[in-house]
């Protein structure tokens, strides 16, 4: 149920539809938006700066309205609201509150107050509340087409509301207006927040948010020498976007875009252990260790008594919807991606190496580290010594996966390092032994002698595994997670096969996830390509070749992968999950938190390797 924003001028009404030219950006190095909306036919240009305050539950929009015509005019701005509080549109109320001179929507313990300012006048002067009709149409939207609002002061059941701001513009002149929304769990909450907007002023609240984020993203420790400014800009934007996806309770959310709802009737607004671990590791390497500390507490609370994480969780820690079955071929299985559990330990060790904060680690040692590591040790095939099957990182196949084994080895090595710190010598040795047995198992069971490269997966058969011959970008994790040497001949052959088979030979280029990937594949796409190009896949390719580089020339050859990401980002610097193989248009969610963490991680690997090679 999208909210609407529209304009009435000279007897004509227009929502912000295709007739408006739109440029969606952020102000440099901040989380304040810089959106330009232009309608030549109406002779108007609007510049909007949106912000969520750094301390208060308040969303603010500044609207600068530019009159492009050489005559004075009145412009009316309209904002409509269709809340579905608690996930449904039943039992809500919308009303005009004369005490705060605002519109309030509420249901049970959710309150939203909406107000505005223009021409030195505080509060809502023009409004209408209505009920959604059985056809789904909104009563108040019909009124706005005439540039008027009825003043209906209350609606219930399935309510919606619209407020209007009347602006008098001089010829070729500009006038500002402010719109804001306060969120709380009671009337008192939102009334007090509204009072703070009056006291501090909307302009100062936007200004302090902008200042805060500019200060936050500029760390003296980040030296990105040798990189184009365009890549550095996306790096800074990625850091800021990563922060927006970290819940104050610790959850790191995969994405908050609504696009996927239309495709799968579900969202990405969940915490995946896999995504969260990669985000936490990237932010730690960038110098934002404290930002992720609550994430590991979140994982500790989410961990089952047996020591594993399920597929994903809601931001409050409750179990989210799960599309992994408990039955495979009629047999009971664990519906997990084992890499999520393992990568949490891997990321935690990276965190410890950065802060050396033993006080933070101590309560996690028994409740998270040992419990998870013991599960990784127990959850393996007694004959091959490799992990038992689980779902792959793409959440599509149930088998033994090279990527999962690499993750488990990385997690066990991290657990061993922690055990050594706490003088659990025998436990540290056990974790190391199991990691080495699994490393040997990869070489013995997942190397394809006929293809002269590693296989992405294996299904258990007598004496070993039937190997999956599909080329998959996740094979590179065998090197990038530190299990195999990137210069090992077998690894080199594997990487060469990945680059040759998964790099798109279209004008857009980029790297696909695996051969035959049909997820979000559109009918108008070429039929002879492996799949859509993904930011993650392209960056993993870059990461492998960065690790492999032996001189500055080889390192420089990896720069085009970073530039590809910058080139295919939205104008705002946002990275989607994937892009169309011909048009380059973003596909699926935008932004994908994982895409931004992969960009930050790879840029940092590049700069670190550059410094090493210069010595």
Coordinates of C-alpha atoms in Angstrom, one line a residue:
X1 CA 0.0 0.0 0.0
X2 CA 2.3 2.8 -1.2
X3 CA 2.0 6.3 0.2
X4 CA 1.5 8.9 -2.5
X5 CA 3.1 12.4 -3.1
X6 CA 1.5 14.7 -5.6
X7 CA 1.2 18.3 -6.8
X8 CA -1.8 20.6 -7.8
X9 CA -1.0 23.8 -9.8
X10 CA -2.9 25.9 -12.3
X11 CA -6.0 23.7 -12.0
X12 CA -4.1 20.5 -12.8
X13 CA -3.1 17.6 -10.6
X14 CA -0.2 15.2 -10.9
X15 CA 1.2 12.3 -8.8
X16 CA 4.9 11.7 -9.0
X17 CA 4.5 9.4 -12.0
X18 CA 6.3 8.9 -15.3
X19 CA 5.7 12.5 -16.4
X20 CA 8.2 13.6 -13.8
X21 CA 11.9 13.5 -14.5
X22 CA 13.5 11.9 -11.4
X23 CA 17.1 12.0 -10.1
X24 CA 17.5 10.0 -6.9
X25 CA 20.7 10.6 -5.1
X26 CA 22.1 11.2 -1.6
X27 CA 23.8 14.3 -0.4
X28 CA 27.6 13.5 -0.4
X29 CA 28.7 11.1 2.3
X30 CA 25.4 11.3 4.3
X31 CA 22.1 9.5 4.7
X32 CA 20.1 12.6 3.7
X33 CA 18.6 12.1 0.3
X34 CA 19.0 14.6 -2.6
X35 CA 16.0 13.9 -4.9
X36 CA 15.2 16.2 -7.9
X37 CA 11.7 16.0 -9.4
X38 CA 11.1 18.0 -12.6
X39 CA 7.9 18.5 -14.6
X40 CA 8.5 20.8 -17.6
X41 CA 4.9 20.7 -18.6
X42 CA 3.8 22.0 -15.2
X43 CA 6.7 24.3 -14.9
X44 CA 7.9 23.0 -11.6
X45 CA 11.0 21.5 -10.1
X46 CA 11.0 20.0 -6.6
X47 CA 14.1 19.2 -4.6
X48 CA 13.5 16.8 -1.7
X49 CA 15.9 16.1 1.2
X50 CA 14.7 13.2 3.4
X51 CA 16.3 12.1 6.7
X52 CA 15.6 9.9 9.7
X53 CA 16.9 11.6 12.8
X54 CA 19.9 10.0 14.4
X55 CA 18.4 10.0 17.9
X56 CA 14.6 10.4 17.6
X57 CA 12.0 8.3 15.8
X58 CA 11.3 11.0 13.4
X59 CA 11.3 11.1 9.6
X60 CA 11.6 14.5 8.0
X61 CA 11.3 15.8 4.4
X62 CA 12.3 19.2 3.2
X63 CA 10.7 20.2 -0.1
X64 CA 12.1 23.1 -2.1
X65 CA 9.6 24.1 -4.8
X66 CA 11.0 26.0 -7.7
X67 CA 8.6 27.9 -10.0
X68 CA 10.0 27.6 -13.5
X69 CA 7.4 30.0 -15.0
X70 CA 7.6 33.8 -15.0
X71 CA 4.3 34.4 -13.1
X72 CA 3.3 34.0 -9.4
X73 CA 1.4 30.8 -8.7
X74 CA -0.1 28.8 -5.9
X75 CA 1.2 25.2 -5.6
X76 CA -0.5 22.6 -3.4
X77 CA 1.4 19.6 -2.2
X78 CA -0.4 16.4 -1.2
X79 CA 0.8 13.5 0.9
X80 CA -1.4 10.4 1.3
X81 CA -1.0 7.6 3.9
X82 CA -2.3 4.1 3.8
X83 CA -1.0 2.3 6.9
X84 CA -1.3 -1.4 7.4
X85 CA -0.3 -1.5 11.0
X86 CA 0.6 -5.0 12.4
X87 CA 0.6 -6.2 8.8
X88 CA -3.1 -5.7 8.0
X89 CA -5.6 -3.0 7.3
X90 CA -8.3 -3.9 9.8
X91 CA -9.1 -2.1 13.0
X92 CA -7.1 1.1 12.5
X93 CA -8.0 4.7 13.1
X94 CA -6.9 8.0 11.4
X95 CA -7.9 11.3 12.9
X96 CA -7.1 15.0 13.0
X97 CA -5.7 15.8 16.5
X98 CA -6.4 19.5 17.3
X99 CA -4.0 19.4 20.3
X100 CA -0.9 18.8 18.1
X101 CA -2.5 20.1 14.9
X102 CA -1.6 16.9 13.1
X103 CA -3.0 13.7 11.6
X104 CA -2.5 10.6 13.7
X105 CA -2.8 7.0 12.6
X106 CA -2.9 4.4 15.4
X107 CA -3.8 0.8 16.2
X108 CA -3.1 -0.9 19.5
X109 CA 0.5 0.0 20.4
X110 CA 1.5 1.7 17.1
X111 CA 1.2 5.4 16.6
X112 CA 2.2 7.6 13.7
X113 CA 1.9 11.4 13.8
X114 CA 2.1 13.4 10.6
X115 CA 2.6 17.2 10.5
X116 CA 4.1 20.0 8.4
X117 CA 5.4 23.5 8.2
X118 CA 5.1 26.2 5.5
X119 CA 5.1 30.0 5.4
X120 CA 6.0 30.2 9.1
X121 CA 2.9 28.3 9.9
X122 CA 3.1 25.1 12.0
X123 CA 0.8 22.2 11.7
X124 CA -1.7 20.6 9.3
X125 CA -4.2 23.1 7.9
X126 CA -5.6 21.0 5.0
X127 CA -6.6 17.4 5.5
X128 CA -9.1 14.6 4.9
X129 CA -9.5 11.2 6.5
X130 CA -11.3 8.4 4.7
X131 CA -12.0 4.7 4.5
X132 CA -10.7 2.4 1.8
X133 CA -13.6 1.3 -0.5
X134 CA -14.2 -2.4 -1.3
X135 CA -12.7 -1.7 -4.8
X136 CA -9.5 -0.7 -3.0
X137 CA -9.8 3.0 -4.1
X138 CA -9.1 5.7 -1.6
X139 CA -11.7 8.4 -0.9
X140 CA -9.3 11.2 -0.2
X141 CA -7.3 10.7 -3.4
X142 CA -10.4 11.6 -5.5
X143 CA -10.6 14.9 -3.7
X144 CA -7.0 15.9 -4.4
X145 CA -7.6 15.8 -8.1
X146 CA -9.6 19.0 -7.6
X147 CA -7.0 20.5 -5.4
X148 CA -9.2 20.4 -2.3
X149 CA -9.5 18.3 0.8
X150 CA -12.8 17.8 2.7
X151 CA -11.6 18.3 6.2
X152 CA -13.1 15.0 7.3
X153 CA -11.6 14.6 10.8
X154 CA -11.8 10.9 11.5
X155 CA -11.9 7.4 9.8
X156 CA -11.7 3.9 11.2
X157 CA -11.6 0.3 10.1
X158 CA -9.4 0.5 7.0
X159 CA -8.5 4.2 7.2
X160 CA -6.3 6.4 5.1
X161 CA -5.5 10.1 5.2
X162 CA -4.2 12.9 3.0
X163 CA -2.7 16.3 4.1
X164 CA -2.1 19.3 1.9
X165 CA 0.4 22.1 2.0
X166 CA -0.6 25.3 0.2
X167 CA 2.5 27.3 -1.1
X168 CA 2.5 30.7 -2.7
X169 CA 5.4 31.0 -5.2
X170 CA 6.6 34.2 -6.8
X171 CA 7.5 34.3 -10.4
X172 CA 10.7 32.3 -11.0
X173 CA 10.9 31.9 -7.2
X174 CA 11.4 29.2 -4.6
X175 CA 9.5 28.3 -1.5
X176 CA 10.3 25.7 1.1
X177 CA 8.0 23.4 3.1
X178 CA 8.6 20.6 5.6
X179 CA 6.8 17.4 6.3
X180 CA 7.5 15.0 9.1
X181 CA 6.3 11.8 10.7
X182 CA 6.9 10.7 14.3
X183 CA 6.6 7.0 15.3
X184 CA 5.9 5.7 18.8
X185 CA 3.9 3.2 20.9
X186 CA 1.5 5.7 22.5
X187 CA 0.0 9.1 21.9
X188 CA 2.3 10.6 24.4
X189 CA 5.3 9.3 22.5
X190 CA 4.4 10.9 19.2
X191 CA 3.1 14.1 20.8
X192 CA 6.4 14.6 22.6
X193 CA 8.4 13.9 19.5
X194 CA 6.3 16.4 17.6
X195 CA 7.1 19.0 20.2
X196 CA 10.8 18.4 19.8
X197 CA 10.5 19.0 16.0
X198 CA 8.9 22.4 16.9
X199 CA 11.7 23.2 19.4
X200 CA 14.6 22.0 17.4
X201 CA 13.1 22.9 13.9
X202 CA 13.1 20.5 11.0
X203 CA 16.0 22.2 9.3
X204 CA 18.3 21.7 12.3
X205 CA 17.2 18.1 12.7
X206 CA 18.1 17.4 9.0
X207 CA 21.4 19.3 9.4
X208 CA 22.5 17.3 12.5
X209 CA 21.7 14.0 10.8
X210 CA 23.8 15.0 7.8
X211 CA 26.7 16.2 10.0
X212 CA 26.6 13.0 12.0
X213 CA 26.8 10.7 9.0
X214 CA 29.5 12.7 7.3
X215 CA 31.6 12.4 10.5
X216 CA 30.7 8.7 10.9
X217 CA 31.8 7.7 7.4
X218 CA 35.1 9.6 7.4
X219 CA 37.6 7.6 9.4
X220 CA 41.3 8.5 9.4
X221 CA 42.1 4.8 9.4
X222 CA 40.6 4.3 6.0
X223 CA 43.2 4.9 3.3
X224 CA 41.9 4.1 -0.1
X225 CA 45.0 5.1 -2.1
X226 CA 45.2 4.2 -5.8
X227 CA 41.5 3.8 -6.3
X228 CA 39.3 6.1 -8.6
X229 CA 37.2 8.6 -6.8
X230 CA 34.1 6.9 -8.2
X231 CA 35.0 3.6 -6.5
X232 CA 35.8 5.5 -3.2
X233 CA 32.4 7.1 -3.4
X234 CA 30.6 3.8 -3.7
X235 CA 32.7 2.5 -0.9
X236 CA 31.6 5.3 1.4
X237 CA 28.0 4.9 0.3
X238 CA 28.2 1.2 1.0
X239 CA 29.4 1.8 4.5
X240 CA 26.4 4.1 5.1
X241 CA 23.9 1.7 3.6
X242 CA 25.3 -1.2 5.7
X243 CA 24.6 0.9 8.8
X244 CA 21.0 1.5 7.8
X245 CA 20.5 -2.3 7.7
X246 CA 21.7 -3.0 11.2
X247 CA 18.9 -3.1 13.8
X248 CA 19.6 -1.5 17.1
X249 CA 19.0 -4.9 18.7
X250 CA 21.8 -6.5 16.7
X251 CA 20.1 -8.0 13.7
X252 CA 21.7 -7.4 10.3
X253 CA 18.9 -7.3 7.7
X254 CA 19.5 -8.7 4.2
X255 CA 17.4 -6.0 2.5
X256 CA 14.4 -3.8 3.1
X257 CA 13.2 -3.3 -0.5
X258 CA 9.6 -4.3 -1.2
X259 CA 10.4 -5.5 -4.7
X260 CA 10.7 -9.2 -3.7
X261 CA 7.2 -9.2 -2.1
X262 CA 5.6 -9.1 -5.6
X263 CA 7.7 -12.0 -6.7
X264 CA 7.6 -14.4 -3.8
X265 CA 5.1 -13.1 -1.3
X266 CA 7.8 -12.7 1.2
X267 CA 10.6 -10.2 2.0
X268 CA 14.3 -10.1 2.5
X269 CA 13.8 -8.2 5.8
X270 CA 15.3 -11.0 7.8
X271 CA 18.6 -11.8 9.5
X272 CA 20.5 -14.6 7.6
X273 CA 23.6 -15.8 9.5
X274 CA 25.4 -16.0 6.1
X275 CA 24.7 -12.4 5.1
X276 CA 25.2 -11.1 8.6
X277 CA 28.6 -12.7 9.0
X278 CA 29.9 -11.2 5.8
X279 CA 28.5 -7.8 6.7
X280 CA 30.1 -7.9 10.2
X281 CA 33.4 -9.0 8.8
X282 CA 33.5 -6.2 6.3
X283 CA 32.5 -3.5 8.8
X284 CA 35.1 -4.8 11.3
X285 CA 37.8 -4.6 8.6
X286 CA 36.7 -1.0 7.8
X287 CA 37.1 0.0 11.5
X288 CA 33.5 -0.2 12.6
X289 CA 33.8 -3.1 15.1
X290 CA 31.5 -1.7 17.7
X291 CA 28.7 -1.4 15.2
X292 CA 28.5 -5.2 15.0
X293 CA 29.0 -6.2 18.6
X294 CA 25.2 -6.7 19.3
X295 CA 25.0 -8.9 16.2
X296 CA 27.0 -11.6 17.9
X297 CA 24.8 -11.3 21.0
X298 CA 21.9 -11.7 18.6
X299 CA 23.4 -14.9 17.1
X300 CA 24.1 -16.3 20.6
X301 CA 20.4 -15.9 21.5
X302 CA 19.3 -17.4 18.2
X303 CA 21.5 -20.4 18.4
X304 CA 19.6 -23.6 19.1
X305 CA 20.5 -25.9 22.0
X306 CA 22.2 -28.2 19.5
X307 CA 24.4 -25.4 18.3
X308 CA 23.2 -24.4 14.9
X309 CA 21.3 -21.4 13.3
X310 CA 18.2 -21.9 11.2
X311 CA 17.8 -20.3 7.8
X312 CA 16.9 -16.8 9.0
X313 CA 15.3 -14.8 11.8
X314 CA 13.1 -11.7 12.2
X315 CA 14.8 -8.6 13.6
X316 CA 13.3 -9.3 17.0
X317 CA 15.1 -12.7 17.1
X318 CA 12.0 -14.8 16.5
X319 CA 12.2 -17.6 13.8
X320 CA 11.3 -16.3 10.4
X321 CA 9.5 -18.0 7.5
X322 CA 11.6 -21.0 6.4
X323 CA 11.5 -22.5 2.9
X324 CA 13.9 -25.4 3.6
X325 CA 12.1 -28.7 4.1
X326 CA 12.6 -31.1 7.0
X327 CA 12.1 -34.0 4.6
X328 CA 14.4 -34.8 1.6
X329 CA 13.7 -38.0 -0.3
X330 CA 11.3 -39.0 2.5
X331 CA 14.0 -38.8 5.1
X332 CA 14.2 -36.3 8.0
X333 CA 17.0 -33.7 7.6
X334 CA 18.0 -30.5 9.4
X335 CA 16.6 -27.5 7.3
X336 CA 19.7 -25.4 7.7
X337 CA 22.5 -23.8 5.8
X338 CA 25.5 -25.0 7.8
X339 CA 27.6 -22.2 6.5
X340 CA 25.6 -19.6 8.5
X341 CA 26.7 -21.2 11.8
X342 CA 30.3 -21.6 10.6
X343 CA 30.7 -18.1 9.2
X344 CA 29.5 -16.6 12.4
X345 CA 32.5 -18.0 14.2
X346 CA 34.8 -16.9 11.3
X347 CA 33.4 -13.3 11.5
X348 CA 33.7 -13.3 15.3
X349 CA 37.4 -14.1 15.1
X350 CA 37.9 -11.2 12.7
X351 CA 36.2 -9.0 15.2
X352 CA 38.4 -10.2 18.0
X353 CA 41.6 -9.6 15.9
X354 CA 40.5 -6.1 15.4
X355 CA 39.5 -5.1 19.0
X356 CA 41.4 -7.7 21.1
X357 CA 38.5 -7.3 23.6
X358 CA 38.6 -10.4 25.6
X359 CA 35.9 -9.1 28.0
X360 CA 33.5 -9.0 25.0
X361 CA 34.4 -12.6 23.9
X362 CA 34.3 -14.2 27.4
X363 CA 30.5 -14.6 27.7
X364 CA 30.3 -15.8 24.1
X365 CA 32.9 -18.5 24.5
X366 CA 30.7 -21.2 26.0
X367 CA 27.3 -20.0 24.7
X368 CA 28.2 -19.4 21.1
X369 CA 31.8 -20.4 20.1
X370 CA 32.0 -23.8 21.8
X371 CA 28.4 -24.7 21.2
X372 CA 28.5 -23.9 17.5
X373 CA 32.0 -25.5 17.0
X374 CA 30.9 -28.7 18.7
X375 CA 28.0 -28.9 16.4
X376 CA 30.3 -28.5 13.3
X377 CA 32.4 -31.3 14.6
X378 CA 29.5 -33.6 15.2
X379 CA 27.6 -32.9 12.0
X380 CA 29.8 -34.8 9.6
X381 CA 30.0 -38.1 7.7
X382 CA 31.9 -40.7 9.8
X383 CA 33.5 -42.3 6.7
X384 CA 34.5 -39.3 4.6
X385 CA 35.0 -36.9 7.6
X386 CA 33.3 -34.2 5.6
X387 CA 30.1 -32.3 6.8
X388 CA 26.8 -34.0 6.4
X389 CA 24.6 -32.5 3.6
X390 CA 22.8 -29.2 4.2
X391 CA 21.2 -26.6 1.9
X392 CA 23.6 -24.5 -0.2
X393 CA 24.3 -20.8 0.1
X394 CA 21.9 -20.1 -2.7
X395 CA 19.2 -21.9 -0.8
X396 CA 18.3 -24.2 -3.6
X397 CA 20.0 -27.6 -3.3
X398 CA 20.5 -30.2 -0.5
X399 CA 23.9 -31.9 -0.7
X400 CA 27.5 -31.6 0.4
X401 CA 28.8 -28.2 -1.0
X402 CA 32.4 -27.1 -1.4
X403 CA 31.5 -23.7 -0.2
X404 CA 29.9 -25.1 2.9
X405 CA 33.0 -27.2 3.7
X406 CA 35.2 -24.2 3.3
X407 CA 33.0 -22.2 5.6
X408 CA 33.0 -25.0 8.2
X409 CA 36.8 -25.2 8.1
X410 CA 37.1 -21.4 8.5
X411 CA 34.7 -21.6 11.4
X412 CA 36.6 -24.4 13.2
X413 CA 39.9 -22.6 12.8
X414 CA 38.4 -19.6 14.4
X415 CA 37.0 -21.7 17.2
X416 CA 40.4 -23.3 17.7
X417 CA 42.0 -19.8 18.0
X418 CA 39.5 -18.9 20.7
X419 CA 40.1 -22.2 22.5
X420 CA 43.8 -21.5 22.6
X421 CA 43.1 -18.1 24.2
X422 CA 41.1 -19.7 26.9
X423 CA 43.7 -22.5 27.4
X424 CA 41.3 -25.3 26.2
X425 CA 44.3 -27.0 24.6
X426 CA 42.6 -30.3 23.9
X427 CA 39.6 -28.6 22.4
X428 CA 41.7 -26.4 20.2
X429 CA 43.5 -29.5 18.9
X430 CA 40.3 -31.3 18.2
X431 CA 39.0 -28.4 16.1
X432 CA 42.3 -28.2 14.2
X433 CA 42.3 -31.9 13.5
X434 CA 38.8 -31.9 12.2
X435 CA 39.6 -28.8 10.0
X436 CA 42.6 -30.7 8.5
X437 CA 40.5 -33.8 8.0
X438 CA 38.0 -31.8 6.1
X439 CA 40.6 -30.1 4.0
X440 CA 42.0 -33.5 3.0
X441 CA 38.4 -34.6 2.3
X442 CA 37.9 -31.7 -0.2
X443 CA 41.0 -32.7 -2.1
X444 CA 40.0 -36.4 -2.1
X445 CA 36.3 -36.3 -2.7
X446 CA 35.5 -32.9 -4.3
X447 CA 38.2 -32.8 -7.0
X448 CA 36.9 -33.9 -10.4
X449 CA 39.8 -35.8 -12.1
X450 CA 38.1 -35.7 -15.5
X451 CA 37.4 -32.0 -15.5
X452 CA 40.7 -31.2 -13.7
X453 CA 39.0 -28.8 -11.2
X454 CA 36.9 -28.9 -8.0
X455 CA 33.2 -29.6 -8.1
X456 CA 30.7 -27.4 -6.4
X457 CA 28.7 -30.2 -4.7
X458 CA 28.5 -33.9 -4.1
X459 CA 25.7 -36.3 -3.4
X460 CA 26.7 -39.3 -1.2
X461 CA 27.1 -42.7 -2.9
X462 CA 28.9 -45.9 -1.9
X463 CA 32.6 -45.0 -1.4
X464 CA 32.3 -41.3 -2.0
X465 CA 30.2 -38.7 -3.8
X466 CA 28.6 -38.2 -7.2
X467 CA 29.9 -34.8 -8.2
X468 CA 27.9 -31.9 -9.5
X469 CA 29.7 -30.6 -12.6
X470 CA 28.0 -27.2 -12.8
X471 CA 30.4 -24.3 -12.5
X472 CA 29.6 -22.1 -9.5
X473 CA 31.2 -18.8 -8.3
X474 CA 31.1 -20.2 -4.7
X475 CA 33.9 -22.6 -5.6
X476 CA 36.3 -19.6 -5.2
X477 CA 35.6 -19.7 -1.5
X478 CA 38.0 -22.6 -1.2
X479 CA 40.7 -20.0 -1.7
X480 CA 39.1 -16.8 -0.4
X481 CA 38.2 -18.4 3.0
X482 CA 41.8 -19.5 3.4
X483 CA 41.3 -23.3 2.9
X484 CA 43.4 -23.7 -0.2
X485 CA 46.2 -21.6 -1.7
X486 CA 44.9 -19.4 -4.5
X487 CA 48.1 -20.3 -6.4
X488 CA 47.6 -24.1 -6.1
X489 CA 47.4 -25.5 -9.7
X490 CA 44.1 -27.2 -9.0
X491 CA 42.7 -24.0 -7.6
X492 CA 44.0 -22.0 -10.6
X493 CA 42.3 -24.4 -13.0
X494 CA 39.0 -24.1 -11.0
X495 CA 39.2 -20.3 -11.0
X496 CA 40.0 -20.1 -14.7
X497 CA 36.9 -22.3 -15.4
X498 CA 34.8 -20.0 -13.3
X499 CA 36.0 -16.9 -15.1
X500 CA 35.6 -18.4 -18.6
X501 CA 32.1 -20.0 -18.0
X502 CA 30.5 -17.4 -15.8
X503 CA 31.6 -14.1 -17.2
X504 CA 28.9 -12.7 -19.4
X505 CA 29.7 -12.0 -23.0
X506 CA 27.1 -9.2 -23.3
X507 CA 27.5 -5.4 -23.4
X508 CA 26.8 -5.3 -19.6
X509 CA 29.3 -8.1 -18.8
X510 CA 29.6 -9.1 -15.1
X511 CA 29.7 -12.5 -13.5
X512 CA 26.8 -14.9 -13.0
X513 CA 26.4 -17.1 -9.9
X514 CA 26.4 -20.4 -11.8
X515 CA 25.6 -22.1 -15.1
X516 CA 21.9 -22.2 -15.7
X517 CA 20.8 -19.8 -13.0
X518 CA 17.2 -18.9 -13.7
X519 CA 16.5 -16.8 -10.6
X520 CA 15.0 -13.4 -11.7
X521 CA 15.9 -14.4 -15.3
X522 CA 13.7 -12.4 -17.6
X523 CA 12.2 -13.6 -20.9
X524 CA 13.9 -10.9 -23.0
X525 CA 17.4 -12.0 -21.8
X526 CA 19.8 -13.8 -24.2
X527 CA 19.4 -17.6 -24.0
X528 CA 23.1 -18.4 -24.3
X529 CA 24.3 -16.8 -21.0
X530 CA 24.7 -18.6 -17.7
X531 CA 22.5 -16.2 -15.8
X532 CA 22.1 -12.6 -14.7
X533 CA 25.3 -10.8 -13.5
X534 CA 25.4 -10.5 -9.7
X535 CA 27.5 -8.0 -7.7
X536 CA 28.5 -10.6 -5.2
X537 CA 29.7 -13.0 -8.0
X538 CA 31.7 -10.2 -9.7
X539 CA 33.3 -9.2 -6.4
X540 CA 34.2 -12.8 -5.4
X541 CA 36.0 -13.1 -8.8
X542 CA 37.9 -9.9 -8.0
X543 CA 38.7 -11.1 -4.5
X544 CA 40.3 -14.3 -5.8
X545 CA 42.5 -12.6 -8.3
X546 CA 43.5 -10.0 -5.7
X547 CA 44.7 -12.8 -3.4
X548 CA 46.5 -14.4 -6.3
X549 CA 48.2 -11.2 -7.5
X550 CA 52.0 -11.2 -7.2
X551 CA 52.8 -7.7 -8.5
X552 CA 51.1 -4.3 -9.0
X553 CA 50.3 -5.1 -12.6
X554 CA 48.4 -8.2 -11.7
X555 CA 46.6 -6.3 -8.9
X556 CA 45.7 -3.4 -11.3
X557 CA 44.1 -6.0 -13.6
X558 CA 41.4 -6.6 -10.9
X559 CA 40.4 -2.9 -10.7
X560 CA 37.8 -3.3 -13.6
X561 CA 35.7 -5.6 -11.4
X562 CA 35.3 -2.8 -8.9
X563 CA 34.6 -0.3 -11.6
X564 CA 32.0 -2.7 -13.0
X565 CA 30.1 -2.4 -9.7
X566 CA 30.4 1.3 -9.7
X567 CA 29.2 1.5 -13.3
X568 CA 26.2 -0.7 -12.6
X569 CA 25.2 1.0 -9.3
X570 CA 22.1 3.2 -9.2
X571 CA 22.8 6.9 -9.4
X572 CA 22.4 7.0 -5.6
X573 CA 25.3 4.5 -5.2
X574 CA 22.9 1.7 -4.3
X575 CA 23.9 -1.8 -5.4
X576 CA 21.1 -4.2 -6.2
X577 CA 21.3 -8.0 -5.9
X578 CA 21.8 -8.5 -9.7
X579 CA 21.3 -6.5 -12.9
X580 CA 19.7 -7.2 -16.3
X581 CA 22.3 -8.8 -18.7
X582 CA 21.6 -6.4 -21.5
X583 CA 20.1 -3.2 -20.1
X584 CA 22.0 -3.2 -16.8
X585 CA 18.7 -2.3 -15.0
X586 CA 18.7 -3.4 -11.3
X587 CA 16.9 -6.8 -10.6
X588 CA 15.4 -8.0 -7.4
X589 CA 16.1 -6.0 -4.2
X590 CA 17.9 -2.7 -4.1
X591 CA 19.9 -2.3 -2.0
X592 CA 21.1 -5.8 -1.1
X593 CA 23.1 -5.5 2.1
X594 CA 25.4 -8.4 1.0
X595 CA 26.3 -6.7 -2.2
X596 CA 27.5 -3.6 -0.3
X597 CA 29.4 -5.7 2.3
X598 CA 31.1 -7.6 -0.6
X599 CA 32.1 -4.3 -2.2
X600 CA 33.6 -2.9 1.1
X601 CA 35.4 -6.2 1.8
X602 CA 36.9 -6.4 -1.7
X603 CA 38.0 -2.8 -1.8
X604 CA 39.8 -3.3 1.6
X605 CA 41.4 -6.5 0.2
X606 CA 42.6 -4.5 -2.8
X607 CA 44.1 -1.7 -0.7
X608 CA 45.8 -4.1 1.7
X609 CA 47.3 -6.1 -1.1
X610 CA 48.5 -2.9 -2.8
X611 CA 50.4 -1.9 0.4
X612 CA 51.9 -5.4 0.7
X613 CA 53.2 -5.3 -2.9
X614 CA 54.7 -1.8 -2.5
X615 CA 56.9 -3.0 0.3

